[in-house]
mmCIF file of N, CA and C in Angstrom:
data_model
loop_
_atom_site.group_PDB
_atom_site.id
_atom_site.type_symbol
_atom_site.label_atom_id
_atom_site.label_comp_id
_atom_site.label_asym_id
_atom_site.label_seq_id
_atom_site.Cartn_x
_atom_site.Cartn_y
_atom_site.Cartn_z
ATOM 1 N N MET P 77 0.838 -1.178 0.000
ATOM 2 C CA MET P 77 0.000 0.000 0.000
ATOM 3 C C MET P 77 0.889 1.250 0.000
ATOM 4 N N LYS P 78 0.462 2.273 -0.754
ATOM 5 C CA LYS P 78 1.234 3.506 -0.834
ATOM 6 C C LYS P 78 1.084 4.325 0.451
ATOM 7 N N ARG P 79 2.135 4.986 0.785
ATOM 8 C CA ARG P 79 2.128 5.855 1.958
ATOM 9 C C ARG P 79 1.343 7.129 1.623
ATOM 10 N N GLN P 80 0.375 7.500 2.445
ATOM 11 C CA GLN P 80 -0.491 8.647 2.176
ATOM 12 C C GLN P 80 -0.007 9.957 2.805
ATOM 13 N N GLU P 81 0.891 9.891 3.781
ATOM 14 C CA GLU P 81 1.282 11.087 4.505
ATOM 15 C C GLU P 81 1.770 12.225 3.604
ATOM 16 N N PRO P 82 2.597 11.959 2.571
ATOM 17 C CA PRO P 82 3.041 13.086 1.744
ATOM 18 C C PRO P 82 1.885 13.838 1.093
ATOM 19 N N ILE P 83 0.803 13.140 0.763
ATOM 20 C CA ILE P 83 -0.351 13.829 0.186
ATOM 21 C C ILE P 83 -0.953 14.769 1.220
ATOM 22 N N PHE P 84 -1.106 14.288 2.444
ATOM 23 C CA PHE P 84 -1.657 15.142 3.496
ATOM 24 C C PHE P 84 -0.724 16.317 3.777
ATOM 25 N N GLU P 85 0.566 16.048 3.791
ATOM 26 C CA GLU P 85 1.537 17.119 4.025
ATOM 27 C C GLU P 85 1.469 18.166 2.922
ATOM 28 N N ALA P 86 1.327 17.732 1.692
ATOM 29 C CA ALA P 86 1.235 18.661 0.567
ATOM 30 C C ALA P 86 -0.026 19.513 0.673
ATOM 31 N N HIS P 87 -1.138 18.896 1.015
ATOM 32 C CA HIS P 87 -2.383 19.656 1.181
ATOM 33 C C HIS P 87 -2.259 20.667 2.317
ATOM 34 N N ALA P 88 -1.651 20.244 3.422
ATOM 35 C CA ALA P 88 -1.481 21.158 4.552
ATOM 36 C C ALA P 88 -0.597 22.340 4.159
ATOM 37 N N ALA P 89 0.504 22.063 3.476
ATOM 38 C CA ALA P 89 1.412 23.133 3.059
ATOM 39 C C ALA P 89 0.728 24.094 2.097
ATOM 40 N N LEU P 90 -0.026 23.572 1.168
ATOM 41 C CA LEU P 90 -0.717 24.414 0.207
ATOM 42 C C LEU P 90 -1.786 25.272 0.884
ATOM 43 N N THR P 91 -2.501 24.685 1.833
ATOM 44 C CA THR P 91 -3.518 25.427 2.570
ATOM 45 C C THR P 91 -2.887 26.548 3.390
ATOM 46 N N LEU P 92 -1.773 26.245 4.047
ATOM 47 C CA LEU P 92 -1.078 27.269 4.838
ATOM 48 C C LEU P 92 -0.563 28.391 3.944
ATOM 49 N N PHE P 93 0.034 28.029 2.809
ATOM 50 C CA PHE P 93 0.531 29.046 1.881
ATOM 51 C C PHE P 93 -0.609 29.946 1.423
ATOM 52 N N GLU P 94 -1.731 29.335 1.062
ATOM 53 C CA GLU P 94 -2.866 30.103 0.567
ATOM 54 C C GLU P 94 -3.368 31.091 1.631
ATOM 55 N N ALA P 95 -3.509 30.607 2.857
ATOM 56 C CA ALA P 95 -3.985 31.470 3.940
ATOM 57 C C ALA P 95 -3.020 32.623 4.194
ATOM 58 N N LEU P 96 -1.720 32.314 4.197
ATOM 59 C CA LEU P 96 -0.728 33.364 4.417
ATOM 60 C C LEU P 96 -0.713 34.381 3.272
ATOM 61 N N ALA P 97 -0.780 33.890 2.050
ATOM 62 C CA ALA P 97 -0.758 34.788 0.893
ATOM 63 C C ALA P 97 -1.963 35.720 0.918
ATOM 64 N N ILE P 98 -3.143 35.174 1.194
ATOM 65 C CA ILE P 98 -4.346 36.003 1.249
ATOM 66 C C ILE P 98 -4.247 37.023 2.380
ATOM 67 N N ALA P 99 -3.785 36.575 3.554
ATOM 68 C CA ALA P 99 -3.651 37.494 4.691
ATOM 69 C C ALA P 99 -2.661 38.613 4.382
ATOM 70 N N LEU P 100 -1.541 38.268 3.758
ATOM 71 C CA LEU P 100 -0.540 39.292 3.418
ATOM 72 C C LEU P 100 -1.084 40.288 2.401
ATOM 73 N N MET P 101 -1.883 39.817 1.463
ATOM 74 C CA MET P 101 -2.472 40.741 0.489
ATOM 75 C C MET P 101 -3.550 41.610 1.134
ATOM 76 N N GLU P 102 -4.369 41.015 2.015
ATOM 77 C CA GLU P 102 -5.423 41.791 2.674
ATOM 78 C C GLU P 102 -4.846 42.872 3.584
ATOM 79 N N LYS P 103 -3.678 42.610 4.160
ATOM 80 C CA LYS P 103 -3.028 43.586 5.044
ATOM 81 C C LYS P 103 -2.125 44.546 4.265
ATOM 82 N N ASP P 104 -2.136 44.446 2.945
ATOM 83 C CA ASP P 104 -1.298 45.277 2.068
ATOM 84 C C ASP P 104 0.188 45.144 2.367
ATOM 85 N N VAL P 105 0.591 43.945 2.784
ATOM 86 C CA VAL P 105 2.005 43.645 2.995
ATOM 87 C C VAL P 105 2.599 43.122 1.690
ATOM 88 N N LEU P 106 1.770 42.448 0.915
ATOM 89 C CA LEU P 106 2.202 41.827 -0.337
ATOM 90 C C LEU P 106 1.156 42.157 -1.398
ATOM 91 N N SER P 107 1.610 42.687 -2.519
ATOM 92 C CA SER P 107 0.669 42.985 -3.605
ATOM 93 C C SER P 107 0.495 41.754 -4.485
ATOM 94 N N LYS P 108 -0.519 41.793 -5.327
ATOM 95 C CA LYS P 108 -0.720 40.684 -6.261
ATOM 96 C C LYS P 108 0.491 40.532 -7.178
ATOM 97 N N ASP P 109 1.071 41.653 -7.588
ATOM 98 C CA ASP P 109 2.258 41.595 -8.450
ATOM 99 C C ASP P 109 3.432 40.933 -7.730
ATOM 100 N N GLU P 110 3.618 41.263 -6.453
ATOM 101 C CA GLU P 110 4.697 40.645 -5.682
ATOM 102 C C GLU P 110 4.452 39.149 -5.482
ATOM 103 N N LEU P 111 3.204 38.784 -5.229
ATOM 104 C CA LEU P 111 2.871 37.369 -5.102
ATOM 105 C C LEU P 111 3.157 36.646 -6.418
ATOM 106 N N GLN P 112 2.830 37.275 -7.518
ATOM 107 C CA GLN P 112 3.096 36.697 -8.832
ATOM 108 C C GLN P 112 4.588 36.438 -9.007
ATOM 109 N N ILE P 113 5.421 37.374 -8.598
ATOM 110 C CA ILE P 113 6.879 37.224 -8.708
ATOM 111 C C ILE P 113 7.365 36.072 -7.837
ATOM 112 N N VAL P 114 6.839 35.975 -6.619
ATOM 113 C CA VAL P 114 7.220 34.879 -5.715
ATOM 114 C C VAL P 114 6.890 33.532 -6.352
ATOM 115 N N LEU P 115 5.701 33.411 -6.913
ATOM 116 C CA LEU P 115 5.289 32.152 -7.536
ATOM 117 C C LEU P 115 6.118 31.841 -8.779
ATOM 118 N N GLU P 116 6.399 32.857 -9.585
ATOM 119 C CA GLU P 116 7.237 32.646 -10.772
ATOM 120 C C GLU P 116 8.640 32.192 -10.374
ATOM 121 N N ASP P 117 9.190 32.795 -9.331
ATOM 122 C CA ASP P 117 10.516 32.396 -8.842
ATOM 123 C C ASP P 117 10.508 30.944 -8.355
ATOM 124 N N ALA P 118 9.449 30.562 -7.655
ATOM 125 C CA ALA P 118 9.354 29.190 -7.147
ATOM 126 C C ALA P 118 9.269 28.190 -8.304
ATOM 127 N N ALA P 119 8.469 28.506 -9.313
ATOM 128 C CA ALA P 119 8.363 27.608 -10.472
ATOM 129 C C ALA P 119 9.705 27.513 -11.196
ATOM 130 N N GLN P 120 10.365 28.630 -11.355
ATOM 131 C CA GLN P 120 11.665 28.639 -12.039
ATOM 132 C C GLN P 120 12.704 27.839 -11.253
ATOM 133 N N ALA P 121 12.649 27.888 -9.939
ATOM 134 C CA ALA P 121 13.593 27.115 -9.123
ATOM 135 C C ALA P 121 13.435 25.620 -9.396
ATOM 136 N N HIS P 122 12.204 25.165 -9.576
ATOM 137 C CA HIS P 122 11.992 23.744 -9.878
ATOM 138 C C HIS P 122 12.440 23.411 -11.293
ATOM 139 N N ARG P 123 12.252 24.325 -12.219
ATOM 140 C CA ARG P 123 12.727 24.079 -13.585
ATOM 141 C C ARG P 123 14.262 23.998 -13.610
ATOM 142 N N LYS P 124 14.917 24.792 -12.779
ATOM 143 C CA LYS P 124 16.385 24.736 -12.692
ATOM 144 C C LYS P 124 16.854 23.411 -12.102
ATOM 145 N N GLN P 125 16.056 22.838 -11.213
ATOM 146 C CA GLN P 125 16.414 21.540 -10.644
ATOM 147 C C GLN P 125 16.456 20.463 -11.727
ATOM 148 N N VAL P 126 15.584 20.580 -12.711
ATOM 149 C CA VAL P 126 15.589 19.633 -13.837
ATOM 150 C C VAL P 126 16.889 19.796 -14.611
ATOM 151 N N GLN P 127 17.275 21.034 -14.878
ATOM 152 C CA GLN P 127 18.520 21.308 -15.610
ATOM 153 C C GLN P 127 19.737 20.824 -14.838
ATOM 154 N N ALA P 128 19.619 20.809 -13.505
ATOM 155 C CA ALA P 128 20.738 20.382 -12.667
ATOM 156 C C ALA P 128 20.766 18.868 -12.471
ATOM 157 N N GLY P 129 19.858 18.170 -13.142
ATOM 158 C CA GLY P 129 19.858 16.708 -13.051
ATOM 159 C C GLY P 129 18.867 16.142 -12.061
ATOM 160 N N GLY P 130 17.981 16.971 -11.544
ATOM 161 C CA GLY P 130 16.976 16.483 -10.602
ATOM 162 C C GLY P 130 15.907 15.652 -11.302
ATOM 163 N N ASP P 131 15.048 15.069 -10.538
ATOM 164 C CA ASP P 131 13.958 14.237 -11.043
ATOM 165 C C ASP P 131 13.035 15.099 -11.909
ATOM 166 N N ALA P 132 13.146 14.942 -13.225
ATOM 167 C CA ALA P 132 12.435 15.804 -14.173
ATOM 168 C C ALA P 132 10.921 15.716 -13.998
ATOM 169 N N SER P 133 10.396 14.511 -13.876
ATOM 170 C CA SER P 133 8.954 14.348 -13.759
ATOM 171 C C SER P 133 8.423 15.076 -12.525
ATOM 172 N N PHE P 134 9.105 14.893 -11.403
ATOM 173 C CA PHE P 134 8.682 15.527 -10.150
ATOM 174 C C PHE P 134 8.769 17.049 -10.250
ATOM 175 N N HIS P 135 9.943 17.562 -10.633
ATOM 176 C CA HIS P 135 10.144 19.013 -10.624
ATOM 177 C C HIS P 135 9.300 19.725 -11.673
ATOM 178 N N LEU P 136 9.085 19.110 -12.829
ATOM 179 C CA LEU P 136 8.218 19.737 -13.831
ATOM 180 C C LEU P 136 6.765 19.734 -13.370
ATOM 181 N N SER P 137 6.353 18.674 -12.682
ATOM 182 C CA SER P 137 4.992 18.635 -12.140
ATOM 183 C C SER P 137 4.798 19.726 -11.091
ATOM 184 N N VAL P 138 5.789 19.902 -10.236
ATOM 185 C CA VAL P 138 5.709 20.944 -9.210
ATOM 186 C C VAL P 138 5.679 22.326 -9.867
ATOM 187 N N ALA P 139 6.550 22.550 -10.843
ATOM 188 C CA ALA P 139 6.589 23.840 -11.537
ATOM 189 C C ALA P 139 5.255 24.126 -12.224
ATOM 190 N N ASN P 140 4.683 23.110 -12.868
ATOM 191 C CA ASN P 140 3.394 23.303 -13.538
ATOM 192 C C ASN P 140 2.281 23.613 -12.547
ATOM 193 N N LEU P 141 2.286 22.949 -11.394
ATOM 194 C CA LEU P 141 1.283 23.233 -10.375
ATOM 195 C C LEU P 141 1.437 24.660 -9.855
ATOM 196 N N ILE P 142 2.667 25.076 -9.600
ATOM 197 C CA ILE P 142 2.903 26.451 -9.126
ATOM 198 C C ILE P 142 2.405 27.452 -10.167
ATOM 199 N N GLU P 143 2.622 27.160 -11.438
ATOM 200 C CA GLU P 143 2.143 28.064 -12.489
ATOM 201 C C GLU P 143 0.616 28.104 -12.525
ATOM 202 N N ARG P 144 -0.038 26.966 -12.270
ATOM 203 C CA ARG P 144 -1.506 26.960 -12.191
ATOM 204 C C ARG P 144 -1.979 27.783 -10.989
ATOM 205 N N ILE P 145 -1.264 27.673 -9.887
ATOM 206 C CA ILE P 145 -1.595 28.477 -8.702
ATOM 207 C C ILE P 145 -1.408 29.950 -9.029
ATOM 208 N N SER P 146 -0.347 30.262 -9.758
ATOM 209 C CA SER P 146 -0.051 31.632 -10.149
ATOM 210 C C SER P 146 -1.191 32.226 -10.964
ATOM 211 N N ILE P 147 -1.743 31.440 -11.869
ATOM 212 C CA ILE P 147 -2.878 31.907 -12.677
ATOM 213 C C ILE P 147 -4.067 32.184 -11.768
ATOM 214 N N GLY P 148 -4.302 31.297 -10.787
ATOM 215 C CA GLY P 148 -5.388 31.507 -9.837
ATOM 216 C C GLY P 148 -5.164 32.735 -8.984
ATOM 217 N N ALA P 149 -3.929 32.959 -8.583
ATOM 218 C CA ALA P 149 -3.606 34.124 -7.755
ATOM 219 C C ALA P 149 -3.836 35.407 -8.527
ATOM 220 N N ASN P 150 -3.635 35.353 -9.825
ATOM 221 C CA ASN P 150 -3.824 36.519 -10.666
ATOM 222 C C ASN P 150 -5.286 36.938 -10.721
ATOM 223 N N SER P 151 -6.195 35.989 -10.513
ATOM 224 C CA SER P 151 -7.617 36.294 -10.613
ATOM 225 C C SER P 151 -8.285 36.444 -9.249
ATOM 226 N N VAL P 152 -7.510 36.347 -8.166
ATOM 227 C CA VAL P 152 -8.100 36.462 -6.831
ATOM 228 C C VAL P 152 -8.605 37.872 -6.618
ATOM 229 N N GLY P 153 -9.828 37.960 -6.188
ATOM 230 C CA GLY P 153 -10.418 39.255 -5.894
ATOM 231 C C GLY P 153 -10.904 39.292 -4.470
ATOM 232 N N SER P 154 -11.842 40.179 -4.224
ATOM 233 C CA SER P 154 -12.344 40.308 -2.863
ATOM 234 C C SER P 154 -13.237 39.133 -2.471
ATOM 235 N N SER P 155 -13.589 38.283 -3.429
ATOM 236 C CA SER P 155 -14.441 37.138 -3.121
ATOM 237 C C SER P 155 -13.682 36.024 -2.411
ATOM 238 N N ARG P 156 -12.384 36.189 -2.233
ATOM 239 C CA ARG P 156 -11.538 35.206 -1.556
ATOM 240 C C ARG P 156 -11.591 33.851 -2.235
ATOM 241 N N GLU P 157 -11.503 33.881 -3.570
ATOM 242 C CA GLU P 157 -11.423 32.632 -4.318
ATOM 243 C C GLU P 157 -10.157 31.909 -3.900
ATOM 244 N N PRO P 158 -10.145 30.566 -3.949
ATOM 245 C CA PRO P 158 -8.911 29.850 -3.622
ATOM 246 C C PRO P 158 -7.822 30.164 -4.636
ATOM 247 N N LEU P 159 -6.590 30.272 -4.164
ATOM 248 C CA LEU P 159 -5.452 30.484 -5.055
ATOM 249 C C LEU P 159 -5.126 29.216 -5.814
ATOM 250 N N ALA P 160 -5.231 28.108 -5.133
ATOM 251 C CA ALA P 160 -4.799 26.832 -5.706
ATOM 252 C C ALA P 160 -5.946 26.152 -6.419
ATOM 253 N N PRO P 161 -5.598 25.422 -7.481
ATOM 254 C CA PRO P 161 -6.629 24.634 -8.145
ATOM 255 C C PRO P 161 -7.102 23.522 -7.218
ATOM 256 N N ASN P 162 -8.288 23.032 -7.466
ATOM 257 C CA ASN P 162 -8.778 21.911 -6.654
ATOM 258 C C ASN P 162 -7.888 20.707 -6.864
ATOM 259 N N LEU P 163 -7.410 20.162 -5.785
ATOM 260 C CA LEU P 163 -6.571 18.972 -5.834
ATOM 261 C C LEU P 163 -7.416 17.768 -5.445
ATOM 262 N N PRO P 164 -7.096 16.604 -5.993
ATOM 263 C CA PRO P 164 -7.865 15.422 -5.599
ATOM 264 C C PRO P 164 -7.672 15.135 -4.118
ATOM 265 N N ARG P 165 -8.743 14.745 -3.482
ATOM 266 C CA ARG P 165 -8.659 14.393 -2.064
ATOM 267 C C ARG P 165 -8.056 13.006 -1.945
ATOM 268 N N PRO P 166 -7.192 12.805 -0.962
ATOM 269 C CA PRO P 166 -6.606 11.478 -0.782
ATOM 270 C C PRO P 166 -7.674 10.471 -0.377
ATOM 271 N N GLN P 167 -7.493 9.261 -0.810
ATOM 272 C CA GLN P 167 -8.399 8.175 -0.457
ATOM 273 C C GLN P 167 -8.104 7.745 0.974
ATOM 274 N N SER P 168 -9.150 7.591 1.777
ATOM 275 C CA SER P 168 -8.909 7.052 3.118
ATOM 276 C C SER P 168 -8.830 5.541 2.992
ATOM 277 N N ARG P 169 -8.011 4.957 3.828
ATOM 278 C CA ARG P 169 -7.881 3.510 3.742
ATOM 279 C C ARG P 169 -8.689 2.873 4.849
ATOM 280 N N ALA P 170 -9.311 1.803 4.492
ATOM 281 C CA ALA P 170 -10.108 1.056 5.475
ATOM 282 C C ALA P 170 -9.190 0.100 6.215
ATOM 283 N N ASP P 171 -9.229 0.150 7.523
ATOM 284 C CA ASP P 171 -8.389 -0.765 8.318
ATOM 285 C C ASP P 171 -9.128 -2.022 8.631
#
């Protein structure tokens, strides 16, 4: 059976990032343009990992997800839409 913890950890990290990003924008600490730059830098860092010999499938998937989040962040308004795309919920295992 596959280990599920990394999925939960990823969801938790994404939720925390989203909450922090929204709070920083609402408090005018971070603008949408600055958030866009942060996300672009993060995606580029993963693309550089591929060039450096890292796991291409993993790092390109992460970069693509960050870019999808970036598109969502670009459209966030006062309605507090989620920054991140809907991710599949992990399957619970029956014991």
